[in-house]
PDB file of C-alpha atoms in Angstrom:
ATOM      1  CA  MET R   6      -1.722  37.792   8.531  1.00 87.00           C
ATOM      2  CA  LYS R   7      -2.821  37.256   4.925  1.00 94.00           C
ATOM      3  CA  ILE R   8      -5.892  35.230   3.921  1.00 97.00           C
ATOM      4  CA  LEU R   9      -6.524  34.409   0.262  1.00 97.00           C
ATOM      5  CA  VAL R  10     -10.173  34.311  -0.850  1.00 97.00           C
ATOM      6  CA  VAL R  11     -10.757  32.424  -4.102  1.00 96.00           C
ATOM      7  CA  ASP R  12     -14.257  32.699  -5.587  1.00 95.00           C
ATOM      8  CA  ASP R  13     -15.532  33.645  -9.040  1.00 93.00           C
ATOM      9  CA  ASP R  14     -18.543  35.332  -7.392  1.00 93.00           C
ATOM     10  CA  LYS R  15     -17.198  38.820  -6.732  1.00 94.00           C
ATOM     11  CA  GLU R  16     -19.994  39.699  -4.287  1.00 95.00           C
ATOM     12  CA  ILE R  17     -19.099  36.730  -2.082  1.00 95.00           C
ATOM     13  CA  ALA R  18     -15.402  37.554  -2.304  1.00 95.00           C
ATOM     14  CA  GLN R  19     -16.045  41.175  -1.339  1.00 95.00           C
ATOM     15  CA  LEU R  20     -18.287  40.135   1.567  1.00 96.00           C
ATOM     16  CA  LEU R  21     -15.584  37.852   2.946  1.00 96.00           C
ATOM     17  CA  GLU R  22     -12.994  40.605   2.487  1.00 96.00           C
ATOM     18  CA  ILE R  23     -15.028  42.856   4.804  1.00 95.00           C
ATOM     19  CA  TYR R  24     -15.239  40.216   7.536  1.00 95.00           C
ATOM     20  CA  ILE R  25     -11.579  39.296   7.175  1.00 95.00           C
ATOM     21  CA  LYS R  26     -10.559  42.962   7.578  1.00 94.00           C
ATOM     22  CA  ASN R  27     -12.857  43.338  10.584  1.00 92.00           C
ATOM     23  CA  GLU R  28     -11.009  40.467  12.271  1.00 91.00           C
ATOM     24  CA  GLY R  29      -7.663  42.176  11.737  1.00 90.00           C
ATOM     25  CA  TYR R  30      -6.398  40.014   8.863  1.00 93.00           C
ATOM     26  CA  GLU R  31      -5.254  41.129   5.406  1.00 95.00           C
ATOM     27  CA  PRO R  32      -7.522  39.811   2.615  1.00 96.00           C
ATOM     28  CA  LEU R  33      -6.250  38.885  -0.831  1.00 96.00           C
ATOM     29  CA  THR R  34      -8.590  37.918  -3.656  1.00 96.00           C
ATOM     30  CA  ALA R  35      -8.465  35.658  -6.697  1.00 95.00           C
ATOM     31  CA  TYR R  36     -11.395  34.976  -9.004  1.00 94.00           C
ATOM     32  CA  ASN R  37     -10.297  31.656 -10.496  1.00 93.00           C
ATOM     33  CA  GLY R  38      -8.031  28.744  -9.680  1.00 93.00           C
ATOM     34  CA  LYS R  39      -5.130  29.745 -11.902  1.00 93.00           C
ATOM     35  CA  GLU R  40      -5.019  33.226 -10.408  1.00 94.00           C
ATOM     36  CA  ALA R  41      -5.086  31.670  -6.932  1.00 95.00           C
ATOM     37  CA  LEU R  42      -2.064  29.479  -7.650  1.00 95.00           C
ATOM     38  CA  THR R  43      -0.171  32.453  -9.059  1.00 94.00           C
ATOM     39  CA  LYS R  44      -0.842  34.499  -5.917  1.00 94.00           C
ATOM     40  CA  LEU R  45       0.170  31.615  -3.663  1.00 93.00           C
ATOM     41  CA  HIS R  46       3.489  31.275  -5.475  1.00 92.00           C
ATOM     42  CA  THR R  47       4.247  35.010  -5.697  1.00 93.00           C
ATOM     43  CA  THR R  48       2.909  36.357  -2.391  1.00 93.00           C
ATOM     44  CA  PRO R  49       4.838  35.454   0.756  1.00 86.00           C
ATOM     45  CA  ASP R  50       3.241  34.500   4.065  1.00 88.00           C
ATOM     46  CA  ILE R  51      -0.305  33.663   3.006  1.00 94.00           C
ATOM     47  CA  ALA R  52      -1.618  31.935   6.137  1.00 93.00           C
ATOM     48  CA  LEU R  53      -4.871  30.382   4.881  1.00 96.00           C
ATOM     49  CA  MET R  54      -6.995  29.984   1.756  1.00 97.00           C
ATOM     50  CA  ILE R  55     -10.793  30.156   1.512  1.00 97.00           C
ATOM     51  CA  LEU R  56     -11.594  28.318  -1.701  1.00 95.00           C
ATOM     52  CA  ASP R  57     -14.730  27.937  -3.801  1.00 92.00           C
ATOM     53  CA  VAL R  58     -15.126  24.530  -5.455  1.00 89.00           C
ATOM     54  CA  MET R  59     -17.005  25.332  -8.661  1.00 87.00           C
ATOM     55  CA  MET R  60     -14.994  27.854 -10.685  1.00 88.00           C
ATOM     56  CA  PRO R  61     -14.110  28.407 -14.339  1.00 81.00           C
ATOM     57  CA  GLU R  62     -10.733  27.356 -15.793  1.00 81.00           C
ATOM     58  CA  MET R  63      -9.720  25.282 -12.768  1.00 90.00           C
ATOM     59  CA  SER R  64     -11.962  23.812 -10.077  1.00 89.00           C
ATOM     60  CA  GLY R  65     -11.284  24.130  -6.377  1.00 91.00           C
ATOM     61  CA  ILE R  66     -10.499  20.416  -6.184  1.00 90.00           C
ATOM     62  CA  GLU R  67      -7.827  20.833  -8.889  1.00 93.00           C
ATOM     63  CA  VAL R  68      -6.388  23.809  -6.998  1.00 94.00           C
ATOM     64  CA  ILE R  69      -6.130  21.756  -3.791  1.00 93.00           C
ATOM     65  CA  LYS R  70      -4.297  18.972  -5.619  1.00 92.00           C
ATOM     66  CA  GLU R  71      -1.746  21.461  -6.947  1.00 93.00           C
ATOM     67  CA  VAL R  72      -1.315  23.260  -3.623  1.00 93.00           C
ATOM     68  CA  ARG R  73      -0.811  20.015  -1.698  1.00 90.00           C
ATOM     69  CA  LYS R  74       2.163  19.086  -3.887  1.00 88.00           C
ATOM     70  CA  ASP R  75       4.346  21.524  -1.963  1.00 86.00           C
ATOM     71  CA  SER R  76       2.305  23.271   0.728  1.00 88.00           C
ATOM     72  CA  GLN R  77       0.300  22.400   3.841  1.00 84.00           C
ATOM     73  CA  ILE R  78      -1.430  25.788   4.076  1.00 90.00           C
ATOM     74  CA  PRO R  79      -4.863  25.431   5.741  1.00 92.00           C
ATOM     75  CA  ILE R  80      -7.673  25.327   3.157  1.00 94.00           C
ATOM     76  CA  LEU R  81     -11.341  26.032   3.910  1.00 94.00           C
ATOM     77  CA  ILE R  82     -13.683  24.979   1.112  1.00 92.00           C
ATOM     78  CA  LEU R  83     -16.818  26.919   0.181  1.00 90.00           C
ATOM     79  CA  SER R  84     -19.294  25.163  -2.070  1.00 82.00           C
ATOM     80  CA  ALA R  85     -22.915  25.173  -3.137  1.00 77.00           C
ATOM     81  CA  LYS R  86     -22.726  21.371  -3.208  1.00 67.00           C
ATOM     82  CA  THR R  87     -24.138  19.898  -0.009  1.00 60.00           C
ATOM     83  CA  GLY R  88     -23.874  16.135  -0.587  1.00 62.00           C
ATOM     84  CA  ASP R  89     -21.658  14.066   1.686  1.00 57.00           C
ATOM     85  CA  MET R  90     -19.647  12.713  -1.245  1.00 64.00           C
ATOM     86  CA  ASP R  91     -18.823  16.225  -2.410  1.00 64.00           C
ATOM     87  CA  LYS R  92     -17.583  17.137   1.068  1.00 67.00           C
ATOM     88  CA  ILE R  93     -15.600  13.935   1.369  1.00 70.00           C
ATOM     89  CA  GLN R  94     -13.962  14.469  -2.022  1.00 74.00           C
ATOM     90  CA  GLY R  95     -12.747  17.888  -0.924  1.00 73.00           C
ATOM     91  CA  LEU R  96     -11.412  16.607   2.384  1.00 78.00           C
ATOM     92  CA  ILE R  97      -9.712  13.586   0.853  1.00 74.00           C
ATOM     93  CA  THR R  98      -8.057  15.826  -1.724  1.00 81.00           C
ATOM     94  CA  GLY R  99      -6.495  17.806   1.104  1.00 84.00           C
ATOM     95  CA  ALA R 100      -8.892  20.474   2.366  1.00 88.00           C
ATOM     96  CA  ASP R 101      -9.041  21.046   6.121  1.00 88.00           C
ATOM     97  CA  ASP R 102     -12.671  22.097   6.538  1.00 87.00           C
ATOM     98  CA  TYR R 103     -15.853  22.635   4.524  1.00 86.00           C
ATOM     99  CA  VAL R 104     -18.679  25.210   4.610  1.00 89.00           C
ATOM    100  CA  THR R 105     -21.682  25.048   2.297  1.00 86.00           C
ATOM    101  CA  LYS R 106     -23.329  27.976   0.541  1.00 87.00           C
ATOM    102  CA  PRO R 107     -25.325  29.952   1.513  1.00 87.00           C
ATOM    103  CA  PHE R 108     -23.193  30.496   4.594  1.00 90.00           C
ATOM    104  CA  ASN R 109     -23.094  32.718   7.643  1.00 91.00           C
ATOM    105  CA  PRO R 110     -19.916  34.836   7.392  1.00 93.00           C
ATOM    106  CA  LEU R 111     -19.520  34.632  11.169  1.00 92.00           C
ATOM    107  CA  GLU R 112     -19.367  30.844  10.934  1.00 90.00           C
ATOM    108  CA  VAL R 113     -16.775  31.094   8.171  1.00 93.00           C
ATOM    109  CA  MET R 114     -14.619  33.349  10.338  1.00 93.00           C
ATOM    110  CA  ALA R 115     -14.986  30.999  13.316  1.00 90.00           C
ATOM    111  CA  ARG R 116     -13.703  28.159  11.136  1.00 89.00           C
ATOM    112  CA  VAL R 117     -10.872  30.375   9.842  1.00 92.00           C
ATOM    113  CA  LYS R 118      -9.736  31.275  13.367  1.00 88.00           C
ATOM    114  CA  SER R 119      -9.834  27.622  14.401  1.00 85.00           C
ATOM    115  CA  LEU R 120      -7.732  26.524  11.426  1.00 87.00           C
ATOM    116  CA  LEU R 121      -5.210  29.323  12.020  1.00 86.00           C
ATOM    117  CA  ARG R 122      -4.873  28.396  15.691  1.00 80.00           C
ATOM    118  CA  ARG R 123      -4.387  24.773  14.768  1.00 74.00           C
ATOM    119  CA  SER R 124      -1.729  25.544  12.153  1.00 73.00           C
ATOM    120  CA  GLN R 125       0.256  28.005  14.274  1.00 65.00           C
ATOM    121  CA  ASP R 126      -0.049  26.851  17.848  1.00 57.00           C
ATOM    122  CA  LYS R 127       2.038  24.117  19.340  1.00 45.00           C
ATOM    123  CA  VAL R 128       0.388  21.460  21.463  1.00 41.00           C
ATOM    124  CA  THR R 129       0.317  22.931  24.958  1.00 44.00           C
ATOM    125  CA  ASP R 130      -0.272  19.921  27.221  1.00 48.00           C
ATOM    126  CA  ASP R 131       2.385  18.114  29.262  1.00 48.00           C
ATOM    127  CA  SER R 132       2.928  15.316  26.751  1.00 52.00           C
ATOM    128  CA  PRO R 133       6.501  14.477  25.695  1.00 59.00           C
ATOM    129  CA  TYR R 134       8.005  16.558  22.931  1.00 78.00           C
ATOM    130  CA  VAL R 135       9.117  13.493  20.991  1.00 85.00           C
ATOM    131  CA  LEU R 136       7.028  10.331  20.699  1.00 88.00           C
ATOM    132  CA  ASP R 137       8.040   7.046  19.124  1.00 88.00           C
ATOM    133  CA  ILE R 138       5.090   5.057  17.807  1.00 86.00           C
ATOM    134  CA  GLY R 139       5.969   1.935  15.868  1.00 85.00           C
ATOM    135  CA  THR R 140       8.434   3.045  13.229  1.00 89.00           C
ATOM    136  CA  LEU R 141       7.382   6.710  13.483  1.00 91.00           C
ATOM    137  CA  THR R 142       8.967   9.555  15.434  1.00 91.00           C
ATOM    138  CA  ILE R 143       6.613  12.457  16.191  1.00 92.00           C
ATOM    139  CA  ASN R 144       8.163  15.774  17.200  1.00 89.00           C
ATOM    140  CA  LYS R 145       5.718  18.117  18.932  1.00 85.00           C
ATOM    141  CA  ASP R 146       8.022  21.133  18.874  1.00 80.00           C
ATOM    142  CA  SER R 147       8.747  21.081  15.142  1.00 83.00           C
ATOM    143  CA  HIS R 148       5.434  19.470  14.077  1.00 83.00           C
ATOM    144  CA  GLU R 149       7.409  16.874  12.128  1.00 88.00           C
ATOM    145  CA  VAL R 150       6.807  13.171  11.645  1.00 93.00           C
ATOM    146  CA  LYS R 151       9.541  10.883  10.327  1.00 91.00           C
ATOM    147  CA  THR R 152       9.977   7.169   9.836  1.00 89.00           C
ATOM    148  CA  ILE R 153      12.743   5.246  11.592  1.00 81.00           C
ATOM    149  CA  ALA R 154      14.736   5.573   8.360  1.00 81.00           C
ATOM    150  CA  GLY R 155      14.399   9.360   8.477  1.00 85.00           C
ATOM    151  CA  LYS R 156      11.779   9.676   5.727  1.00 88.00           C
ATOM    152  CA  PRO R 157       9.483  12.659   6.424  1.00 89.00           C
ATOM    153  CA  VAL R 158       5.723  12.140   6.475  1.00 92.00           C
ATOM    154  CA  SER R 159       4.056  15.283   5.123  1.00 90.00           C
ATOM    155  CA  LEU R 160       0.936  16.030   7.196  1.00 90.00           C
ATOM    156  CA  THR R 161      -1.445  18.956   7.379  1.00 87.00           C
ATOM    157  CA  ALA R 162      -1.720  20.724  10.728  1.00 85.00           C
ATOM    158  CA  LEU R 163      -4.988  18.926  11.454  1.00 87.00           C
ATOM    159  CA  GLU R 164      -3.576  15.525  10.525  1.00 91.00           C
ATOM    160  CA  PHE R 165      -0.592  16.146  12.793  1.00 92.00           C
ATOM    161  CA  GLY R 166      -2.931  17.216  15.582  1.00 91.00           C
ATOM    162  CA  ILE R 167      -4.972  14.018  15.306  1.00 93.00           C
ATOM    163  CA  LEU R 168      -1.869  11.825  15.240  1.00 95.00           C
ATOM    164  CA  TYR R 169      -0.260  13.578  18.186  1.00 93.00           C
ATOM    165  CA  LEU R 170      -3.452  13.500  20.248  1.00 92.00           C
ATOM    166  CA  LEU R 171      -3.847   9.743  19.800  1.00 94.00           C
ATOM    167  CA  ALA R 172      -0.135   8.982  20.160  1.00 92.00           C
ATOM    168  CA  SER R 173       0.215  11.000  23.370  1.00 89.00           C
ATOM    169  CA  HIS R 174      -2.665   9.067  24.970  1.00 89.00           C
ATOM    170  CA  PRO R 175      -1.905   5.447  24.019  1.00 88.00           C
ATOM    171  CA  ASN R 176      -4.720   2.911  24.452  1.00 90.00           C
ATOM    172  CA  ARG R 177      -7.297   5.643  25.051  1.00 90.00           C
ATOM    173  CA  VAL R 178     -10.203   5.701  22.618  1.00 91.00           C
ATOM    174  CA  PHE R 179     -11.248   9.166  21.391  1.00 91.00           C
ATOM    175  CA  SER R 180     -14.657   9.693  19.832  1.00 90.00           C
ATOM    176  CA  ALA R 181     -14.981  11.752  16.649  1.00 89.00           C
ATOM    177  CA  ASP R 182     -16.529  14.599  18.677  1.00 85.00           C
ATOM    178  CA  GLU R 183     -13.632  14.555  21.167  1.00 85.00           C
ATOM    179  CA  ILE R 184     -11.089  14.625  18.352  1.00 89.00           C
ATOM    180  CA  PHE R 185     -12.865  17.529  16.682  1.00 85.00           C
ATOM    181  CA  GLU R 186     -13.118  19.556  19.882  1.00 82.00           C
ATOM    182  CA  ARG R 187      -9.480  18.963  20.904  1.00 83.00           C
ATOM    183  CA  VAL R 188      -7.835  19.273  17.487  1.00 85.00           C
ATOM    184  CA  TRP R 189     -10.085  21.833  15.781  1.00 78.00           C
ATOM    185  CA  ARG R 190     -10.382  23.588  19.189  1.00 71.00           C
ATOM    186  CA  GLN R 191     -14.046  24.408  19.011  1.00 64.00           C
ATOM    187  CA  GLU R 192     -17.270  22.658  19.875  1.00 60.00           C
ATOM    188  CA  SER R 193     -18.229  19.908  17.471  1.00 54.00           C
ATOM    189  CA  ILE R 194     -20.281  21.533  14.711  1.00 57.00           C
ATOM    190  CA  VAL R 195     -19.663  19.051  11.924  1.00 57.00           C
ATOM    191  CA  SER R 196     -20.550  15.435  11.352  1.00 60.00           C
ATOM    192  CA  ALA R 197     -18.288  12.604  12.412  1.00 74.00           C
ATOM    193  CA  LYS R 198     -17.608  12.063   8.699  1.00 78.00           C
ATOM    194  CA  THR R 199     -15.275  15.076   8.663  1.00 82.00           C
ATOM    195  CA  VAL R 200     -13.074  13.502  11.324  1.00 88.00           C
ATOM    196  CA  MET R 201     -13.388  10.102   9.653  1.00 89.00           C
ATOM    197  CA  VAL R 202     -12.096  11.471   6.355  1.00 88.00           C
ATOM    198  CA  HIS R 203      -9.122  13.185   8.011  1.00 90.00           C
ATOM    199  CA  VAL R 204      -8.248   9.989   9.917  1.00 93.00           C
ATOM    200  CA  SER R 205      -8.514   7.985   6.684  1.00 92.00           C
ATOM    201  CA  HIS R 206      -6.218  10.403   4.863  1.00 90.00           C
ATOM    202  CA  LEU R 207      -3.770  10.313   7.775  1.00 93.00           C
ATOM    203  CA  ARG R 208      -3.739   6.507   7.742  1.00 93.00           C
ATOM    204  CA  ASP R 209      -3.032   6.447   4.020  1.00 93.00           C
ATOM    205  CA  LYS R 210      -0.020   8.723   4.448  1.00 93.00           C
ATOM    206  CA  ILE R 211       1.353   6.692   7.342  1.00 93.00           C
ATOM    207  CA  GLU R 212       0.900   3.374   5.535  1.00 92.00           C
ATOM    208  CA  GLU R 213       2.554   4.750   2.403  1.00 91.00           C
ATOM    209  CA  ALA R 214       5.563   5.961   4.400  1.00 91.00           C
ATOM    210  CA  THR R 215       5.910   2.813   6.521  1.00 90.00           C
ATOM    211  CA  ASN R 216       5.153   0.124   3.937  1.00 88.00           C
ATOM    212  CA  GLY R 217       1.737  -0.647   5.360  1.00 87.00           C
ATOM    213  CA  GLU R 218       2.134  -0.214   9.122  1.00 88.00           C
ATOM    214  CA  LYS R 219      -1.265   0.000  10.864  1.00 89.00           C
ATOM    215  CA  VAL R 220      -0.843   2.714  13.494  1.00 91.00           C
ATOM    216  CA  ILE R 221      -4.353   4.052  14.116  1.00 93.00           C
ATOM    217  CA  GLN R 222      -7.053   1.578  15.064  1.00 93.00           C
ATOM    218  CA  THR R 223     -10.807   2.016  14.769  1.00 92.00           C
ATOM    219  CA  VAL R 224     -12.943   0.928  17.698  1.00 91.00           C
ATOM    220  CA  TRP R 225     -16.221   0.478  15.877  1.00 89.00           C
ATOM    221  CA  GLY R 226     -19.064   2.583  17.236  1.00 85.00           C
ATOM    222  CA  VAL R 227     -16.744   4.362  19.673  1.00 88.00           C
ATOM    223  CA  GLY R 228     -13.799   6.095  18.009  1.00 91.00           C
ATOM    224  CA  TYR R 229     -10.060   5.807  17.354  1.00 95.00           C
ATOM    225  CA  LYS R 230      -6.926   4.891  19.290  1.00 94.00           C
ATOM    226  CA  ILE R 231      -3.247   4.057  19.043  1.00 93.00           C
ATOM    227  CA  GLU R 232      -2.139   1.073  21.095  1.00 87.00           C
ATOM    228  CA  ALA R 233       1.006   1.216  23.200  1.00 74.00           C
ATOM    229  CA  HIS R 234       3.644  -1.370  22.328  1.00 64.00           C
TER     230      HIS R 234
END
């Protein structure tokens, strides 16, 4: 399984390469955004990208925007910026998770494994394989979401996981911590803002595809739910 590390700091890239190899994955390296896009387009079967934000020639945010035009590959951001707005910008743009520098390589690999599990595994509970919520059809087996008119809704693996979790338990309110633990499949180690940003991005995609349909509801101070109709 190939993992692309994109960072203009060669020492950081080499450090991550060591840990990636130790976990049994195949590391690939790019030292700027343009090189990263070239490798993504010319190398088959890259499973995940670890991406620095501040790079010459093309920033990490610009890379994410380009990648998300035609790919839902999991993206883990690395950045020296620690402010909430910087994290939120990365997540809104289409990243799946965020680690700040300096980082513990073991934490980075834990996040990588979680994202890979989420992107590759199918939901394994006893929920129906196909759910109809409003004008949306959600297919658990193929990880596809379509409108009643057949228009596909392009979601990342995490966005699909959130939608399917809520849709398969109608009327139940899930807290941000519960969503993180069940969708990311690890104990909650990030703020509720990470989940909030993913839910917001998911809502935007659904509303765009359905001409404004409000599918996910916020229960203020508690969490999120989808009501049964």
